[in-house]
Short mmCIF file of C-alpha atoms in Angstrom, two decimals:
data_model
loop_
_atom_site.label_atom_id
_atom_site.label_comp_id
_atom_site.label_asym_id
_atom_site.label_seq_id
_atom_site.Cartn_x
_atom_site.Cartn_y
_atom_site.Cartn_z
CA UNK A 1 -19.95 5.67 -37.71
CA UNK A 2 -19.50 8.44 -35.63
CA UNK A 3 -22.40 7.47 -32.94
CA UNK A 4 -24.99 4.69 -33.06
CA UNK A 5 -28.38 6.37 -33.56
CA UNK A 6 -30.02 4.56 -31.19
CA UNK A 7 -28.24 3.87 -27.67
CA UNK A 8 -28.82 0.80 -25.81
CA UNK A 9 -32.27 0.49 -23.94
CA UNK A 10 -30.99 1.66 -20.49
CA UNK A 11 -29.33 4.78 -21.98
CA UNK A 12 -32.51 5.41 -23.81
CA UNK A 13 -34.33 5.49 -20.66
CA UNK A 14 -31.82 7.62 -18.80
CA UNK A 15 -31.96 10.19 -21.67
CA UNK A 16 -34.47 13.10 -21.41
CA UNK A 17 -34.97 11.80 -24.63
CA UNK A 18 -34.56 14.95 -26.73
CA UNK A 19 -33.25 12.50 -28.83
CA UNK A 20 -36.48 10.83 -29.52
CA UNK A 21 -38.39 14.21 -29.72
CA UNK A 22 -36.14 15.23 -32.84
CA UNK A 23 -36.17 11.77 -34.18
CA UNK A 24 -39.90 11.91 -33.78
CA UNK A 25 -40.19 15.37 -36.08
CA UNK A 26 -37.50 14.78 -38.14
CA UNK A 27 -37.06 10.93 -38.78
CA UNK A 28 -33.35 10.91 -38.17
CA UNK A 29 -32.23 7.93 -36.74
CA UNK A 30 -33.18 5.37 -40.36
CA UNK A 31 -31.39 7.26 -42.71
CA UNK A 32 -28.40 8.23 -40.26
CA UNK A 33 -28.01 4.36 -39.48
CA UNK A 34 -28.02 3.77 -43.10
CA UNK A 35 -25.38 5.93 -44.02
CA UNK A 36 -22.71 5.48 -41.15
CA UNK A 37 -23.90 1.41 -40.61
CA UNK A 38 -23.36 1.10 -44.47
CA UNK A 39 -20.81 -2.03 -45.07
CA UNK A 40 -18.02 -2.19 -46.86
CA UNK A 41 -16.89 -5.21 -48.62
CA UNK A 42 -14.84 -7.90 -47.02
CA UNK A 43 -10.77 -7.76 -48.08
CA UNK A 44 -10.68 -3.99 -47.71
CA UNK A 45 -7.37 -2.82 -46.22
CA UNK A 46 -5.54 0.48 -44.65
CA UNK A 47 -4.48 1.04 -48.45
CA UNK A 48 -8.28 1.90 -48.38
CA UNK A 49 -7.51 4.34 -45.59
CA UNK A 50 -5.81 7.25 -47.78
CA UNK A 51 -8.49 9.26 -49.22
CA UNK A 52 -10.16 9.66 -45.62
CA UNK A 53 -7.23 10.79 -44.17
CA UNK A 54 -6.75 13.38 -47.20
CA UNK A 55 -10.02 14.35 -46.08
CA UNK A 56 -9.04 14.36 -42.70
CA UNK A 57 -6.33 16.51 -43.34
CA UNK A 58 -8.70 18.65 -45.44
CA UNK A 59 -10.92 19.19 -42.15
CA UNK A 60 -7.55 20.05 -39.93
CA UNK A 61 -6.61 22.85 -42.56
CA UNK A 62 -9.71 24.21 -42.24
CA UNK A 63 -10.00 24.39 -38.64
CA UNK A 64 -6.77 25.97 -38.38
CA UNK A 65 -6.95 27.91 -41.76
CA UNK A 66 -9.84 29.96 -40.05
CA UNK A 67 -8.40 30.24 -36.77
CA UNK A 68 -5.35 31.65 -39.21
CA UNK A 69 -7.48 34.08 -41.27
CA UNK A 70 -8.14 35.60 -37.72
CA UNK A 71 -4.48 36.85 -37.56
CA UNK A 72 -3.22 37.26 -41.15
CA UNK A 73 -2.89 40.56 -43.04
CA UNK A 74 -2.98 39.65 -46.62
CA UNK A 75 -0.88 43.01 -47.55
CA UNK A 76 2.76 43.45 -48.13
CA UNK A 77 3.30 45.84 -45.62
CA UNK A 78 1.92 43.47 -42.93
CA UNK A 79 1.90 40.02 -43.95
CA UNK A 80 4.72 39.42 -42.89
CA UNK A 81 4.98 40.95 -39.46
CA UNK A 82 1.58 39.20 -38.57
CA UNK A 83 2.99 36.45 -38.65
CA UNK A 84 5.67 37.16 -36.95
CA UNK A 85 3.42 38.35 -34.35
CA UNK A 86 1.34 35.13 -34.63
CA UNK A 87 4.12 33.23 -33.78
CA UNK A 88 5.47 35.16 -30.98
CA UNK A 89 3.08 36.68 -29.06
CA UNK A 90 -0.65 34.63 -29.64
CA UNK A 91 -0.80 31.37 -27.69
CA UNK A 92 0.19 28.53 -29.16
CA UNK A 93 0.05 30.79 -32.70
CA UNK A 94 3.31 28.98 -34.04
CA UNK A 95 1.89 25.26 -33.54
CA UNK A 96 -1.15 26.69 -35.46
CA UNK A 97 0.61 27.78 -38.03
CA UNK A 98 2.86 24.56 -38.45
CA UNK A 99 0.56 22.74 -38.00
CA UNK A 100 -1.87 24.31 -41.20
CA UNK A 101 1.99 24.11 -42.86
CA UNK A 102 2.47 20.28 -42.06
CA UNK A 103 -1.14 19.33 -42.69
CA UNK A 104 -0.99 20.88 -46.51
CA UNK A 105 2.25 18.61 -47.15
CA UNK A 106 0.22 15.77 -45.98
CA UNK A 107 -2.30 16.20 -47.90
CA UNK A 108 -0.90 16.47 -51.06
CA UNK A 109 1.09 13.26 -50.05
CA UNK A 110 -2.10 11.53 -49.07
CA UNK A 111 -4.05 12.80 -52.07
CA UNK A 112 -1.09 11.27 -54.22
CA UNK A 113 -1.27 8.02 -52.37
CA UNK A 114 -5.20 7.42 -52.57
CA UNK A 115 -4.55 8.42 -56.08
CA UNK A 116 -2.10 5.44 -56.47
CA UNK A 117 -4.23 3.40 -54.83
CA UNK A 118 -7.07 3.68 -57.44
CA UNK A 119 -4.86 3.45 -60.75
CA UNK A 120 -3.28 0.30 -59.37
CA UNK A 121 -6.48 -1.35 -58.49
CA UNK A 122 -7.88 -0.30 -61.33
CA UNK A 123 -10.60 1.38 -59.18
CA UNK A 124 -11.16 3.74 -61.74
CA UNK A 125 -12.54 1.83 -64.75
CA UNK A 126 -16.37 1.66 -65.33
CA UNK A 127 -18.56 2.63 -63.72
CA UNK A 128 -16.25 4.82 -61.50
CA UNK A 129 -15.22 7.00 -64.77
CA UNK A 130 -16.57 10.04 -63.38
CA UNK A 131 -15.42 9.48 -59.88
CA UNK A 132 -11.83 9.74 -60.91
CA UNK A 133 -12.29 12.87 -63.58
CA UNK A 134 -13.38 14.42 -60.35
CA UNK A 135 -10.86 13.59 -57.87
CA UNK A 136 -8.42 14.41 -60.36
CA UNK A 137 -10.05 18.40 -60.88
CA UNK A 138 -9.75 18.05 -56.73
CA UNK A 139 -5.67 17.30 -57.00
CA UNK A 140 -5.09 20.52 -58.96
CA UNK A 141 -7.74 22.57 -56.54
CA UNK A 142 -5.27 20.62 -53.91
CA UNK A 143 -2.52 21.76 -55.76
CA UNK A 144 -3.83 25.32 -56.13
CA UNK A 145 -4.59 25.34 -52.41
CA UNK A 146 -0.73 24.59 -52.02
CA UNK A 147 0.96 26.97 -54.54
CA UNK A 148 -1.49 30.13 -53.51
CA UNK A 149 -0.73 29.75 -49.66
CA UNK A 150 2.99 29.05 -50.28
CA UNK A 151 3.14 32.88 -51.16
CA UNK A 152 1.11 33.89 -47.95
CA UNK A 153 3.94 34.38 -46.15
CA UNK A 154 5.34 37.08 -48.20
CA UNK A 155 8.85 36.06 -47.37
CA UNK A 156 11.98 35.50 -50.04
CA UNK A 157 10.81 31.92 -50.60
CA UNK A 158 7.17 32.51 -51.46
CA UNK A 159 7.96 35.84 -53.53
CA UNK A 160 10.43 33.70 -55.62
CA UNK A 161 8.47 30.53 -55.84
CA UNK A 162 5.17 32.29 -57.13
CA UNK A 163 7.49 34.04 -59.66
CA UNK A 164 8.89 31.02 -61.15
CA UNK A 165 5.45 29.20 -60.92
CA UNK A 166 3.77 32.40 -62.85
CA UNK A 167 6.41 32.81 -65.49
CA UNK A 168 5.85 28.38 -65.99
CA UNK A 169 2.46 29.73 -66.60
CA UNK A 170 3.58 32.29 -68.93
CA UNK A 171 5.33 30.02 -70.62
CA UNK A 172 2.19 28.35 -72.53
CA UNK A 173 1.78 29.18 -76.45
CA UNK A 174 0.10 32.09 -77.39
CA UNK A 175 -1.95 33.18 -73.93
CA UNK A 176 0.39 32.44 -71.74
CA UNK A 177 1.71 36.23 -71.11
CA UNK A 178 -2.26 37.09 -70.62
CA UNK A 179 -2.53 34.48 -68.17
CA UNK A 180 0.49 35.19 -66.05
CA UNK A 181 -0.62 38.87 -65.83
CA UNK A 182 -3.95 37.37 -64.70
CA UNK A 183 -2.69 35.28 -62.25
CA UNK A 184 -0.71 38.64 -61.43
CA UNK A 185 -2.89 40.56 -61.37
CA UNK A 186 -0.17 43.11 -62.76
CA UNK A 187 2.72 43.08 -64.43
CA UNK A 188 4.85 42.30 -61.56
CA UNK A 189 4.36 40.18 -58.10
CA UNK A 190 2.84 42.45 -55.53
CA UNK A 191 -0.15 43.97 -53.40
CA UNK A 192 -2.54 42.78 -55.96
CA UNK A 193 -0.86 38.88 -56.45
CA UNK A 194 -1.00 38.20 -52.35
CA UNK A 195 -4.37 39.77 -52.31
CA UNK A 196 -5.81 37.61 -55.39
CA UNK A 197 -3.66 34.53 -53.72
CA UNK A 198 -5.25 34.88 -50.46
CA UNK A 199 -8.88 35.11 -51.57
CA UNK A 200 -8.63 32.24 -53.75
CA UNK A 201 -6.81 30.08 -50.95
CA UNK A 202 -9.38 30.90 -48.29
CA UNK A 203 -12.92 31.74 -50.45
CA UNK A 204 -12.26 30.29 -53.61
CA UNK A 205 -10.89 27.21 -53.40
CA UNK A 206 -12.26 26.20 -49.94
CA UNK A 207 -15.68 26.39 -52.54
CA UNK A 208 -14.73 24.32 -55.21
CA UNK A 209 -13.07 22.02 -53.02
CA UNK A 210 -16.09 21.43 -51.21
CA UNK A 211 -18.44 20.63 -53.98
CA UNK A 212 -15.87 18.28 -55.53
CA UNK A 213 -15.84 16.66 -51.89
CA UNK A 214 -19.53 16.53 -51.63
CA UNK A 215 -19.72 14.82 -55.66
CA UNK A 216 -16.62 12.46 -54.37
CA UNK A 217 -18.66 11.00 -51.46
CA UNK A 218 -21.99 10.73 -53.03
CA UNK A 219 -20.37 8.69 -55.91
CA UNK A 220 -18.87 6.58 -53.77
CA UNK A 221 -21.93 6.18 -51.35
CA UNK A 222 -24.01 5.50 -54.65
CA UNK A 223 -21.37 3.15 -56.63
CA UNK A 224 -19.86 1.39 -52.98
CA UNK A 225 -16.28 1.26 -52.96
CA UNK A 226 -14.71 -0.98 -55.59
CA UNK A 227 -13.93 -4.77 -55.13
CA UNK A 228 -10.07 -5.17 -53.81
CA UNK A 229 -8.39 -7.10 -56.83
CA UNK B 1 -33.38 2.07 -54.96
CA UNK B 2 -32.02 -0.46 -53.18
CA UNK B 3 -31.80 -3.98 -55.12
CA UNK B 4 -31.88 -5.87 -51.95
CA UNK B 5 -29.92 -8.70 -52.49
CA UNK B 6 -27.30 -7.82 -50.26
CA UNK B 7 -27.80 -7.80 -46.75
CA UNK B 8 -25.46 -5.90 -44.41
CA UNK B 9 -24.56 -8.05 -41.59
CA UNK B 10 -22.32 -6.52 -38.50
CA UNK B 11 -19.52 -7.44 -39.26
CA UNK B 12 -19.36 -10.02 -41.53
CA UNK B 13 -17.83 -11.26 -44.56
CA UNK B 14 -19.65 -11.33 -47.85
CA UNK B 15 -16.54 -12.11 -49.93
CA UNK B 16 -18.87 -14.71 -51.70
CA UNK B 17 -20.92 -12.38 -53.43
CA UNK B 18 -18.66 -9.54 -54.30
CA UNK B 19 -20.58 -7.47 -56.95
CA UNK B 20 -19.43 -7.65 -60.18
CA UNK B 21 -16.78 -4.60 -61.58
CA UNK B 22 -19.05 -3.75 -64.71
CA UNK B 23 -22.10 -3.37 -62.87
CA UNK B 24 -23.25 0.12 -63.30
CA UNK B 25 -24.01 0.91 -59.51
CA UNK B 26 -22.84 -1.26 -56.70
CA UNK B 27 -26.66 -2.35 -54.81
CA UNK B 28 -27.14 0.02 -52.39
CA UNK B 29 -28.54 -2.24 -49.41
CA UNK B 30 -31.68 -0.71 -47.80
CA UNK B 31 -31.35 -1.13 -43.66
CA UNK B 32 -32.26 -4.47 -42.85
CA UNK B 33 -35.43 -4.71 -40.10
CA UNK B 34 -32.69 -5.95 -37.09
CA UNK B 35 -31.51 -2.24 -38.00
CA UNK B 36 -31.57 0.33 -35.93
CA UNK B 37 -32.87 -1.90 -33.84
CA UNK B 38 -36.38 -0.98 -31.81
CA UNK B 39 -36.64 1.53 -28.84
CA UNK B 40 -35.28 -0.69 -25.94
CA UNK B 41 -33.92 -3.73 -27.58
CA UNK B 42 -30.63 -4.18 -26.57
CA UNK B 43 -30.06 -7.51 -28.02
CA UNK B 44 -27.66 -6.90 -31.06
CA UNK B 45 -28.00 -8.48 -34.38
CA UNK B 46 -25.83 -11.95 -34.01
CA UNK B 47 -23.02 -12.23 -36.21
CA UNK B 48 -19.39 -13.40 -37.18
CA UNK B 49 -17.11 -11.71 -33.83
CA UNK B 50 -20.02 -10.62 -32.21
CA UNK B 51 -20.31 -10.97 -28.48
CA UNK B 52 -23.89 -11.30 -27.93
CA UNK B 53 -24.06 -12.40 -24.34
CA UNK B 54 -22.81 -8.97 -23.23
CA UNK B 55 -24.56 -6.87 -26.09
CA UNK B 56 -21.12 -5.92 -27.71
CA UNK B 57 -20.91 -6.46 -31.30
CA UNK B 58 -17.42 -6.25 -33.27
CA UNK B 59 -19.52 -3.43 -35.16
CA UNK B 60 -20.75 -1.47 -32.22
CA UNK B 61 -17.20 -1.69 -30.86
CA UNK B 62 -15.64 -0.44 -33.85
CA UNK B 63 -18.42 2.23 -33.79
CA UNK B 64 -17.18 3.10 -30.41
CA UNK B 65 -13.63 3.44 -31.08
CA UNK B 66 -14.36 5.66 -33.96
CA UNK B 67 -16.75 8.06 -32.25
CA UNK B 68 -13.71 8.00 -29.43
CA UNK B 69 -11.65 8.59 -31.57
CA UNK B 70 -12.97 11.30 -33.45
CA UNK B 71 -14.03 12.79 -30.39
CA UNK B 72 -10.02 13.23 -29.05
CA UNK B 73 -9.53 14.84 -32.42
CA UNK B 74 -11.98 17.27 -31.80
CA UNK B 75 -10.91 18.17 -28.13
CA UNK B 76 -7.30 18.68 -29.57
CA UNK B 77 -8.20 20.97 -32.45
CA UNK B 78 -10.24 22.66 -29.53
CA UNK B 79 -7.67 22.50 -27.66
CA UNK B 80 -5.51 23.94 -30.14
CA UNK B 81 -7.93 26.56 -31.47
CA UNK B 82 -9.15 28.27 -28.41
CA UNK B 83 -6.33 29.49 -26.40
CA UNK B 84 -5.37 31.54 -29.87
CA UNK B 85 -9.51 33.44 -30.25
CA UNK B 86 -9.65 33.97 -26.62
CA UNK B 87 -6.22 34.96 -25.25
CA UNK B 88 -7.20 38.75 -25.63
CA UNK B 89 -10.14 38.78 -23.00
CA UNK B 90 -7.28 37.83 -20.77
CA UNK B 91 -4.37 39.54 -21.95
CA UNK B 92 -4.10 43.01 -19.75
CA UNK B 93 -1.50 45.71 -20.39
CA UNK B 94 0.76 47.98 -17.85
CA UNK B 95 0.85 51.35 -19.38
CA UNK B 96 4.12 53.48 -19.30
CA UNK B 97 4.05 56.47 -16.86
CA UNK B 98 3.40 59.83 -18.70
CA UNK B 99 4.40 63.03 -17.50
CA UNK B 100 0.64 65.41 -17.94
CA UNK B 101 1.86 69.02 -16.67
CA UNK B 102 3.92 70.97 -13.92
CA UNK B 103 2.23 72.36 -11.27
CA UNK B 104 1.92 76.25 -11.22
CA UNK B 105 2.38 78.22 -14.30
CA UNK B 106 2.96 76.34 -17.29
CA UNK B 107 7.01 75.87 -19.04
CA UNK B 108 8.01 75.78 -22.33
CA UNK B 109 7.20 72.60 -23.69
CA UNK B 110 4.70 71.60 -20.86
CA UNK B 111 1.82 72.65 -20.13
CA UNK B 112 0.27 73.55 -16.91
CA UNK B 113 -1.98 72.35 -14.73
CA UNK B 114 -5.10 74.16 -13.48
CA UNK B 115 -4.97 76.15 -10.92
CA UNK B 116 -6.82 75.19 -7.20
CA UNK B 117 -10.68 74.46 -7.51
CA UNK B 118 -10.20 74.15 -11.71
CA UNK B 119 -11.01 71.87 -14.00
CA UNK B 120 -9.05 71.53 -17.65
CA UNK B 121 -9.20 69.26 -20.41
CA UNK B 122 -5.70 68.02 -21.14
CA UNK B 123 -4.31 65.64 -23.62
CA UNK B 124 -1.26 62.85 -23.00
CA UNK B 125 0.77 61.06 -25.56
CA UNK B 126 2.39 57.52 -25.59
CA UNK B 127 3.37 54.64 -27.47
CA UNK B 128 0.95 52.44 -27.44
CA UNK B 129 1.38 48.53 -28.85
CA UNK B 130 -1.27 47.33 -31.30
CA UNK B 131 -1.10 43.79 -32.30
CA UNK B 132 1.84 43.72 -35.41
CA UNK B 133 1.85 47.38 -35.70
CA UNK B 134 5.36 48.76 -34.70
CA UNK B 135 4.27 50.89 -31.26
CA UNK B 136 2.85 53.94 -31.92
CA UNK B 137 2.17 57.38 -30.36
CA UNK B 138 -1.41 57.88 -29.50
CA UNK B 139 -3.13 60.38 -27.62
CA UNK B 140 -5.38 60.30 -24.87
CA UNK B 141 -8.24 62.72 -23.65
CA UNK B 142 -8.16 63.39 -20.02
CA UNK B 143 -10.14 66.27 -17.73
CA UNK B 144 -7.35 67.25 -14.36
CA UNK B 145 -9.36 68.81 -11.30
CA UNK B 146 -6.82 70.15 -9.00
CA UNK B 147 -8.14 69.51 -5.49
CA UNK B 148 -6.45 71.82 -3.64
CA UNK B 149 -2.93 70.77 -1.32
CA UNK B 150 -1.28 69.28 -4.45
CA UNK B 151 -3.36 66.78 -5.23
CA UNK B 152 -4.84 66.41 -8.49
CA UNK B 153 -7.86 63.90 -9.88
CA UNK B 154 -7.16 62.55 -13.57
CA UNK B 155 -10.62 61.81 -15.41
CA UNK B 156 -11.37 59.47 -18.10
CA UNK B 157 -13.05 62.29 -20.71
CA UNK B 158 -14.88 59.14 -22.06
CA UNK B 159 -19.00 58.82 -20.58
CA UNK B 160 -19.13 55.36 -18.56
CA UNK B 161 -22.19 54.73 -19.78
CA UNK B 162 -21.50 53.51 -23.32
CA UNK B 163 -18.17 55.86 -23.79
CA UNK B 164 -19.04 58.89 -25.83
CA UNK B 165 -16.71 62.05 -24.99
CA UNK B 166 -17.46 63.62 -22.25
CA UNK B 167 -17.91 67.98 -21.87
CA UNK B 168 -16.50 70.20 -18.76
CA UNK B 169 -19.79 72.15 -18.39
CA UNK B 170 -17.49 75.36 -16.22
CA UNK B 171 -20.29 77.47 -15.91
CA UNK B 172 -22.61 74.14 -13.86
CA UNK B 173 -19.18 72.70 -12.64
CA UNK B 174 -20.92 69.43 -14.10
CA UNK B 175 -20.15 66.98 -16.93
CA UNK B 176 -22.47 66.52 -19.89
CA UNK B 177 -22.81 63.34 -21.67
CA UNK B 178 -24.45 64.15 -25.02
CA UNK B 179 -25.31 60.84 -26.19
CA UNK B 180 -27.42 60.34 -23.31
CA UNK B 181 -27.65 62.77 -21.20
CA UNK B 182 -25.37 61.73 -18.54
CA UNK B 183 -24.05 64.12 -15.97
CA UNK B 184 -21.60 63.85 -13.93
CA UNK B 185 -20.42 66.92 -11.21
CA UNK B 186 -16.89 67.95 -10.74
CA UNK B 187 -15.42 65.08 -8.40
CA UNK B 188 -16.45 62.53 -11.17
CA UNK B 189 -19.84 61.39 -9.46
CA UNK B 190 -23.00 60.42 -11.16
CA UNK B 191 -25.75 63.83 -10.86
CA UNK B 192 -28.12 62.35 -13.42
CA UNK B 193 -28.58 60.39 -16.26
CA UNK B 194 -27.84 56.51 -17.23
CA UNK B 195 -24.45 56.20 -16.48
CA UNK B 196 -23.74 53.15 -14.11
CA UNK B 197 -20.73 54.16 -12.12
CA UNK B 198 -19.11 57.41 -11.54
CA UNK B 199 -16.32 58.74 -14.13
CA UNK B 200 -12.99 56.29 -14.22
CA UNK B 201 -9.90 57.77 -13.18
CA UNK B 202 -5.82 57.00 -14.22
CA UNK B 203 -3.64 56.43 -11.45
CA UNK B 204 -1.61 59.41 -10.79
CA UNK B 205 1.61 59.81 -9.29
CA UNK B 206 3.46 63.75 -8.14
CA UNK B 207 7.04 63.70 -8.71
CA UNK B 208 9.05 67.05 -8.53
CA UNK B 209 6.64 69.18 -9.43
CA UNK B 210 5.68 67.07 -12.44
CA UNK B 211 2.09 65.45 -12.56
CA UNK B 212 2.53 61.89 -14.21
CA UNK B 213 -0.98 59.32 -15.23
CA UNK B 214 -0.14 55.64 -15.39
CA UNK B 215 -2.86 53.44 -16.38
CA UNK B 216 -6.50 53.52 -15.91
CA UNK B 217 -7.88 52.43 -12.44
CA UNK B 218 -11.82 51.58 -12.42
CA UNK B 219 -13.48 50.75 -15.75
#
């Protein structure tokens, strides 16, 4: 419901009605006032509210993610001091950056909430099956999204962190010393782990996360949103 | 698509005929003929918390707040966003003074200027800050003309046309651009060529003997 498709007649008339000339090519305005004027049912609440503002989040990480990727050196030798940079000498670099920080803590806290929401509802059950296999691939891409840019920084934490987290990978029966190296990238964490870290956080994953997003919404556009119990 | 048994109304309640959990797909209601409504009718559909005297509907309203409010999100991740992707068209640095040469014959460790009526190509180093590099030595191009009485001119060895390096032509007394032909004579103005403005120059300052360039004036 971002903007009614068609204004009221006195703004019409004030418009040079660009508007109208796209609307006439195109045919715009119908199946824009059908999706945003689409109603919900009645009894729907704020705990309704969680999964758009994990998507809202998702939209504020991006914004600032790119702004980021403007400033970032994904390599030891400079990761770390470009940030420091960021933070000191760009405007307003270190509200960017805590801000992309705070924004990926709500998310996962929002994704876990809307999550909640549907299993206590039972929101899940037929015919929304496929619905929730999907948002639940999207928690571990959110998940992913969280452990690959909590070694970004390059400091003590992250180094440490993504060690633990890869040898919990390499942990798992049988592949699990293949997998840690692939995750790697080596046989220790370095040049190669930030590098493979970074391009999954910002090409990767932005991807996948996408197309899960796009599936999520059309599901629910197609299905409606489930009865409140 | 669309069953059709539903009809959207703005909003109003339809708790009476909730769809059913098993049903396979909720009905997806097709837009109702009040909606959008025609070019120039202003009259809203009538429902539940509408005000239809004064063409507000609890629906438009909402619709109104949202857009609003999506709207001040957008101006504050502008907001936020710009000041980082445009600072450097505004950001302007102060170069450190740099000693170039003593005048008269040239010293160990320093090279001389040209003598009267001459033109040299000389070279200047200093730290120069890039980004989150640690500051670095870098070294700069520059052509001195002594002038005669002590003063000396400090070129910019770079074209200004588009910036190629530039090439003391002694024989001419001129400067030769070879990307484009550019020339420029021996007091840095245009002869020929497409270059818009005559050659830039650093701000120069004599100090016991000892020629020193700041930064570069012009450009």
């Amino acid at each position: 419901m971002a903007t009614t498709p068609a204004g009221t007649g006195k703004r019409r008339r004030a418009a040079p009605r660009i508007g109208d000339a796209i609307d006439e090519r195109l045919d715009v305005r119908r199946p824009l006032a059908r999706f945003l004027g689409k109603p919900v049912p009645a009894g729907v609440t704020f705990y309704y509210c969680f999964g758009g503002l994990a998507f809202f989040t998702f939209l504020v990480l991006a914004v600032t993610g790119v702004v980021l990727a403007f400033f970032y050196v994904p390599s030891p030798d400079h990761a770390r001091a470009s940030l420091a940079w960021l933070g000191s000498s760009v405007p307003l670099g270190a509200v960017l950056r805590n801000l992309h920080r705070w924004s990926a803590y709500a998310m996962v806290v929002l994704v876990v909430a809307h999550m909640v929401r549907v299993f206590v509802q039972g929101a899940y059950r037929k015919p929304r099956e496929l619905n929730w296999v999907v948002g639940v691939l999207m928690l571990l891409i959110v998940l992913a999204f969280g452990f690959t840019g909590y070694l970004l920084p390059w400091d003590q934490k992250a180094y440490w962190a993504t060690s633990v987290g890869i040898n919990m990978a390499g942990s798992v029966p049988v592949v699990g010393p293949s997998l840690a190296d692939l995750l790697r990238g080596g046989p220790t964490v370095g040049a190669l782990t930030l590098l493979r870290f970074y391009a999954a956080h910002v090409f990767v994953l932005p991807a996948l996360l996408a197309v899960g997003l796009v599936m999520h919404f059309a599901m629910v556009r197609r299905q409606g949103i489930s009865e409140p119990l | 698509m669309s069953s059709g048994h539903e009809t959207p109304d703005e909003g109003g309640t339809r708790a009476s005929e909730a769809p059913a959990p098993t049903r396979r797909t909720a009905p997806r209601p097709g837009p109702p003929p009040e909606w959008p409504p025609a070019a120039g009718d202003a009259t809203p559909p009538p429902g539940p918390g509408g005000d239809g005297d004064r063409g507000v509907t609890r629906g438009r309203f909402l619709k109104l707040s949202f857009a609003a409010a999506a709207g001040a999100v957008a101006a504050a991740l502008g907001a936020l966003t710009l000041p980082p992707l445009i600072a450097p068209a505004f950001r302007r640095q102060s170069p450190d003074w740099v000693a170039l040469g003593r005048a008269g014959a040239p010293t160990p460790g320093r090279a001389g200027l040209p003598p009267t009526g001459a033109v040299a190509r000389a070279t200047f180093t200093r730290d120069v800050a890039d980004a989150y590099l640690p500051r670095a030595p870098q070294t700069t191009t520059v052509f001195v003309a002594d002038l005669g009485d002590g003063r000396y001119e400090v070129f910019d060895a770079r074209c200004t046309h588009l910036g190629c390096p530039l090439v003391w032509d002694q024989a001419a007394r001129e400067f030769h651009c070879h990307c484009h032909g550019a020339v420029f004579d021996e007091f840095g103005e245009v002869v020929s060529g497409p270059a818009p403005r005559a050659l830039d120059r650093y701000a120069t300052r004599m100090k016991d003997g000892v020629l020193y360039v700041g930064g570069l004036e012009g450009a």
